[in-house]
mmCIF file of C-alpha atoms in Angstrom:
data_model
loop_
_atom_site.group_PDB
_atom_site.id
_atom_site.type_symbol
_atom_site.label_atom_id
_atom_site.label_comp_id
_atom_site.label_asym_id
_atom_site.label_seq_id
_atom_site.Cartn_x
_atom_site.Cartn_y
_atom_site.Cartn_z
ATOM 1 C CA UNK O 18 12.635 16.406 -11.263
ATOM 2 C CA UNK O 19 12.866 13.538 -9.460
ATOM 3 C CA UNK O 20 15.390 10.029 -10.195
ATOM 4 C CA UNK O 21 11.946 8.709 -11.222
ATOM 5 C CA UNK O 22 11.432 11.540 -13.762
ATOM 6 C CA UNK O 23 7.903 12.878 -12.362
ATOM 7 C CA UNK O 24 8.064 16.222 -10.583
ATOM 8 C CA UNK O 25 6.927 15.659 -6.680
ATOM 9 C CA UNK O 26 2.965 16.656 -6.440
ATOM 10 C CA UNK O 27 0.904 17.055 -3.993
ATOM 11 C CA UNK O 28 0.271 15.432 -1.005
ATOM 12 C CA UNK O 29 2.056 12.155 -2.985
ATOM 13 C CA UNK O 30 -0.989 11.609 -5.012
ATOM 14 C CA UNK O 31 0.621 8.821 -6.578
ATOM 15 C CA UNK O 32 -1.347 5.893 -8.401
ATOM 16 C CA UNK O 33 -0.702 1.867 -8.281
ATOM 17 C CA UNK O 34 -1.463 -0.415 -11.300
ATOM 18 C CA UNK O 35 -4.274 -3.003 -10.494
ATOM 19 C CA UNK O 36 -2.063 -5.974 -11.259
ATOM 20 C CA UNK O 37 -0.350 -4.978 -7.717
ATOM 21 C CA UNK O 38 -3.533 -5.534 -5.869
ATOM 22 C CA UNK O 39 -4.805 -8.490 -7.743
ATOM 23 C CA UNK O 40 -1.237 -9.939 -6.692
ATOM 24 C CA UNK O 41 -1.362 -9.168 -3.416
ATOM 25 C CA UNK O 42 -4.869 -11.312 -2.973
ATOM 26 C CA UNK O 43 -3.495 -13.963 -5.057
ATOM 27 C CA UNK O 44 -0.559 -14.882 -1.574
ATOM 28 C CA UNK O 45 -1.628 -13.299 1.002
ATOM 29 C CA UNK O 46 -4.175 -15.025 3.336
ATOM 30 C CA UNK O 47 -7.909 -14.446 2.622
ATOM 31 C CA UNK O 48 -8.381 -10.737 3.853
ATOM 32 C CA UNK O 49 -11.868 -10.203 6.163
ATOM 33 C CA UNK O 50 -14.359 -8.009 5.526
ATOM 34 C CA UNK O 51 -13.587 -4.079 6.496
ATOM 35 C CA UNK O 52 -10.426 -3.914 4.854
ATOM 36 C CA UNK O 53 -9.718 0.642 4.757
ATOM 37 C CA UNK O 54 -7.204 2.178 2.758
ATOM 38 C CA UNK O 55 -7.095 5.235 4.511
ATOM 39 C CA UNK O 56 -4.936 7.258 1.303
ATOM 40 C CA UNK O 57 -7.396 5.370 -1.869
ATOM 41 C CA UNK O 58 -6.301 7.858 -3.768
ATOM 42 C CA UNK O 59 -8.654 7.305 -7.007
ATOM 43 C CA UNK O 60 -10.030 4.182 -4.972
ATOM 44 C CA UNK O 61 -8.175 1.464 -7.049
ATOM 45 C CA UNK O 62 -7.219 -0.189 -3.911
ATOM 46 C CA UNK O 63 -10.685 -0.924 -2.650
ATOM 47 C CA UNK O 64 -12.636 -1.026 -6.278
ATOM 48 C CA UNK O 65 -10.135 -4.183 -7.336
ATOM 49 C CA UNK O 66 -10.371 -5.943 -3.434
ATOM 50 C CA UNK O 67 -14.727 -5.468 -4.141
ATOM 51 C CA UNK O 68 -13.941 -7.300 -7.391
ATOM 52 C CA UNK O 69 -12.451 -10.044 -5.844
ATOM 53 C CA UNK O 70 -15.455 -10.274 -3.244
ATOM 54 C CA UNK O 71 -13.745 -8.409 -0.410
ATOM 55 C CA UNK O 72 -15.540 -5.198 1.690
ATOM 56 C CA UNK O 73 -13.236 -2.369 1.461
ATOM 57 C CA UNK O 74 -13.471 1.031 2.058
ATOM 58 C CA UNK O 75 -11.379 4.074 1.134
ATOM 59 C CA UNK O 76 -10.421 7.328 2.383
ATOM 60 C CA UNK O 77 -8.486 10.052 1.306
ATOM 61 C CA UNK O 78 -7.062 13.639 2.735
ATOM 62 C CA UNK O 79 -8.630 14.470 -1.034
ATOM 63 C CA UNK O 80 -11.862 13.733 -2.927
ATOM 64 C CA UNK O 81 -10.804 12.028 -5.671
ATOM 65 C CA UNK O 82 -13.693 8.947 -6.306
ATOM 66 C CA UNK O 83 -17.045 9.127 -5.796
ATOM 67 C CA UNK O 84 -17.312 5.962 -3.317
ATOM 68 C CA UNK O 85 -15.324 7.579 -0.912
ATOM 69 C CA UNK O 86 -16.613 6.790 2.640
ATOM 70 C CA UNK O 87 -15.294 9.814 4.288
ATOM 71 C CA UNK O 88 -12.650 12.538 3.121
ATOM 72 C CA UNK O 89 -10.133 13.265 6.159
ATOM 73 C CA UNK O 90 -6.417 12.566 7.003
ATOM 74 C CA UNK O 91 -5.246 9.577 7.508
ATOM 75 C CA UNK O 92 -4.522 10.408 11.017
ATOM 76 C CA UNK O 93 -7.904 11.387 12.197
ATOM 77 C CA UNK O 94 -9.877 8.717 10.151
ATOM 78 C CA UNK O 95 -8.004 5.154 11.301
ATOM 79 C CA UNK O 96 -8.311 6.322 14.695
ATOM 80 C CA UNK O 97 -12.191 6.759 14.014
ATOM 81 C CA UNK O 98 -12.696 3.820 12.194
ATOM 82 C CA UNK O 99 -10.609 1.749 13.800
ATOM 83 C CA UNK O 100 -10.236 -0.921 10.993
ATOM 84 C CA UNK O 101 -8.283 -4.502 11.141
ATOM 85 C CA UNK O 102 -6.876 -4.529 7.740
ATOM 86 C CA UNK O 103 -5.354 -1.586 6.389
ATOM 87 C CA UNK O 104 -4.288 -2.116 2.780
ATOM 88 C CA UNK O 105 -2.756 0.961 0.953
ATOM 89 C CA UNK O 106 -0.129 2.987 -1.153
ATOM 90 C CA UNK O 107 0.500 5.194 1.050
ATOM 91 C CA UNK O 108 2.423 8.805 1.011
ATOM 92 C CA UNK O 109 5.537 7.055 0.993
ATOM 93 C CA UNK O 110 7.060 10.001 3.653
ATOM 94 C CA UNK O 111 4.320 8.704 5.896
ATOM 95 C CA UNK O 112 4.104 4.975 5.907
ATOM 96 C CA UNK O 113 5.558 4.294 9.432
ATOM 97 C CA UNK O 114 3.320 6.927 10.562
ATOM 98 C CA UNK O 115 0.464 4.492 9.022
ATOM 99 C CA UNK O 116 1.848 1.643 10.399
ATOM 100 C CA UNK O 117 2.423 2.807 14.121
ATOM 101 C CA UNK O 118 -0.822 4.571 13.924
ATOM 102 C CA UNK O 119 -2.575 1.528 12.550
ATOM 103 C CA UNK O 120 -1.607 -0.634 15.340
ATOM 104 C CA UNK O 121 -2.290 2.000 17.914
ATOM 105 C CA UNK O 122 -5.940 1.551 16.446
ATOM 106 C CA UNK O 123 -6.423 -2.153 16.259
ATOM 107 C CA UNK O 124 -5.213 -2.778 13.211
ATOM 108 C CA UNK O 125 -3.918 -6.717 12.964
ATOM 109 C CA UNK O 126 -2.861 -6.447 9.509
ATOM 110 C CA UNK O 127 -1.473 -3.591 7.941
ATOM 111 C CA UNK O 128 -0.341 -4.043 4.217
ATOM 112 C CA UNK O 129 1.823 -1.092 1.998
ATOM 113 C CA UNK O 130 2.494 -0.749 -1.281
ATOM 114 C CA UNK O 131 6.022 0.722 -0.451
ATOM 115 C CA UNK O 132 9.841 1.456 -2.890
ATOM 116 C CA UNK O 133 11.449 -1.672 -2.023
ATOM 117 C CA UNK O 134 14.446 0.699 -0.510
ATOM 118 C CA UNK O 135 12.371 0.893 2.164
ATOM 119 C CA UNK O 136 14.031 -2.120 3.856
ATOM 120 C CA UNK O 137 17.790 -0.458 3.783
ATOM 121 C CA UNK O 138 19.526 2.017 6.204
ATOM 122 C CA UNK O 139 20.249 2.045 9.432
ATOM 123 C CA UNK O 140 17.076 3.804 10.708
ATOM 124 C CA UNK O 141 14.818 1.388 8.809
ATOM 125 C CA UNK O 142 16.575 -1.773 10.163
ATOM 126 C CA UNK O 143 16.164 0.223 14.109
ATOM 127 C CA UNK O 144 12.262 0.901 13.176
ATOM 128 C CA UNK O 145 11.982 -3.152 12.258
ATOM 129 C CA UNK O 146 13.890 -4.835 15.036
ATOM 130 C CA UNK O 147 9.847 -3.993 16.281
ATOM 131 C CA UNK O 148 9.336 -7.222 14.555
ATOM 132 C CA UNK O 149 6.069 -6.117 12.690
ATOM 133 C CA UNK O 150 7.305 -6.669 9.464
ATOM 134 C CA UNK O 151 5.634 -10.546 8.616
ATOM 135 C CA UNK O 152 5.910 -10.936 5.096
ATOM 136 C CA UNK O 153 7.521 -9.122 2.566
ATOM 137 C CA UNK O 154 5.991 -9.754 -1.404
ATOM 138 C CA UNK O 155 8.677 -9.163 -3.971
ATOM 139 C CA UNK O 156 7.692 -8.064 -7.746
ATOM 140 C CA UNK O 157 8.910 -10.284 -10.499
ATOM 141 C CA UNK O 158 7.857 -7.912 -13.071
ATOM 142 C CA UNK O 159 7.967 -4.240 -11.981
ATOM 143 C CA UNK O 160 4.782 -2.538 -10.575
ATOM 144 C CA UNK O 161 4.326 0.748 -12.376
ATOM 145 C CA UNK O 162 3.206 3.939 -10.201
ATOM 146 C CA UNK O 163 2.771 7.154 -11.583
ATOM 147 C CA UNK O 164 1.119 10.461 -10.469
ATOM 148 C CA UNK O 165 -2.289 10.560 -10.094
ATOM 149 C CA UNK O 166 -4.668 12.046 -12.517
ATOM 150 C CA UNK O 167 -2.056 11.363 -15.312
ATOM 151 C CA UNK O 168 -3.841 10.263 -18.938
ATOM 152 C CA UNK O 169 -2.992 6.328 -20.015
ATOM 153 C CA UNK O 170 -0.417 7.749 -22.586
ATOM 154 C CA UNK O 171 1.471 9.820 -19.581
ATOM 155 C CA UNK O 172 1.644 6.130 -17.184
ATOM 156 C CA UNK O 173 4.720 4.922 -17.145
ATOM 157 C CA UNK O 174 6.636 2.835 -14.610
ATOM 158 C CA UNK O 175 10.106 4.893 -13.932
ATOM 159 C CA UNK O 176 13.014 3.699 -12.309
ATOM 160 C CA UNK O 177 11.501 2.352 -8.610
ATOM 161 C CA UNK O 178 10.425 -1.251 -7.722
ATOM 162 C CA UNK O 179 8.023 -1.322 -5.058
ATOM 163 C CA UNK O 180 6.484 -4.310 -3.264
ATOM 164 C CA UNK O 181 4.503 -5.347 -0.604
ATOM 165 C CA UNK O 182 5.215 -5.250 2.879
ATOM 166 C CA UNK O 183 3.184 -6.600 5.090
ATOM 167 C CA UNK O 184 2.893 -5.880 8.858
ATOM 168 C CA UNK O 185 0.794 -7.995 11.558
ATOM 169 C CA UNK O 186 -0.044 -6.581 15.291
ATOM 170 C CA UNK O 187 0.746 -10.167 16.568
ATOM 171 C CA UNK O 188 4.321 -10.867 14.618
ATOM 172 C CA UNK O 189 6.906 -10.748 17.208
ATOM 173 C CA UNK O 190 10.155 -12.353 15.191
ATOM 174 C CA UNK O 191 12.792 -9.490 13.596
ATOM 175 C CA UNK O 192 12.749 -11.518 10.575
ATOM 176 C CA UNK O 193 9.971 -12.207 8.278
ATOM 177 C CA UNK O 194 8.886 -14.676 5.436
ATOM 178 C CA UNK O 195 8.914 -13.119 1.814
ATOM 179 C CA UNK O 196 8.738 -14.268 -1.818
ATOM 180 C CA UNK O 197 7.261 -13.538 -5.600
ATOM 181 C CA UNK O 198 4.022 -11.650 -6.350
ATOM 182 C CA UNK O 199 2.839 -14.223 -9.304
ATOM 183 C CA UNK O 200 2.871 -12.006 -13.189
ATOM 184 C CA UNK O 201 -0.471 -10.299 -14.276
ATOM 185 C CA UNK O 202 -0.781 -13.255 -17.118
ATOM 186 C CA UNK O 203 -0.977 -16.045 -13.696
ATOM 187 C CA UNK O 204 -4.026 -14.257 -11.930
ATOM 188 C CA UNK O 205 -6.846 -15.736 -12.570
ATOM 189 C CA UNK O 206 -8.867 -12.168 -12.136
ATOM 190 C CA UNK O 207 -7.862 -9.488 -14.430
#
């Protein structure tokens, strides 16, 4: 078992709560149309940005929805499609991969639903003297992930806080701006 209590599964099939995408929309800058998330998962990620009027599309190394646009690695499919917003919850082993990849591709905006420990250690602080890191969107009331797949009854939070960080091709500064991701009960979409 993990410190978060759920066993490790496969190919970090792990699910986000929609509040954490209806959040993200409700600071970050109006997001244009094309936005990929190249690991949807179950396609929550793109399903709640098409809600709030925004074309996404999702891909996954796994057919788990039936909108997917194409099934494939990450690592062959952002290179194919070339997208300039990436918005996911990615495998969290392989988020700089995303990132650096991302960029690589054309990617101005890249933003990760990522554990908020993310940002300590010496190697992380070396990876973001890059300066890529623009914003940084902070939870005031936790974002539950669990594994993917799992019944209602089986999805709880455990012990992690993750956030949103928030990378942009032409960011240059090793610091960034950051602040709160507003509660579910101040969105106006639910």
């Amino acid at each position: 078992m993990r410190a978060s209590g759920y066993k490790k599964i496969e190919n970090e099939f792990y699910q986000e709560e929609p509040y954490a995408i209806d959040a993200l929309v409700a600071v970050e800058p109006r997001f244009p149309s094309g936005v990929h998330d190249p690991c949807c998962g179950e396609g929550t990620i793109p399903k709640r940005l098409r809600g709030h009027g925004i074309d996404a599309v999702g891909t996954d190394i796994v057919q788990r929805c039936d909108d997917l646009l194409a099934k494939g690695d990450f690592r062959d499919l952002v290179p194919f499609w070339r997208p300039k917003t990436i918005i996911s919850n990615p495998p969290f082993s392989q988020w700089k991969d995303l990132v650096d990849l991302g960029f690589q591709s054309g990617a101005d905006r890249i933003c990760l639903l990522l554990p908020i420990q993310r940002l300590e250690g010496i190697t992380a602080y070396s990876w973001y003297r890059q300066g890529k890191l623009a914003r940084f969107w902070a939870p005031s009331r936790r974002i539950r992930i669990w594994p993917g797949g799992a019944p209602p009854e089986k999805r709880k939070g455990g012990s992690t806080t993750y956030a949103w960080f928030v990378f942009e091709a032409a960011h240059s500064a090793t610091s960034w701006q950051g602040g709160w991701l507003p509660l579910p009960e101040e969105l106006t979409h639910g």
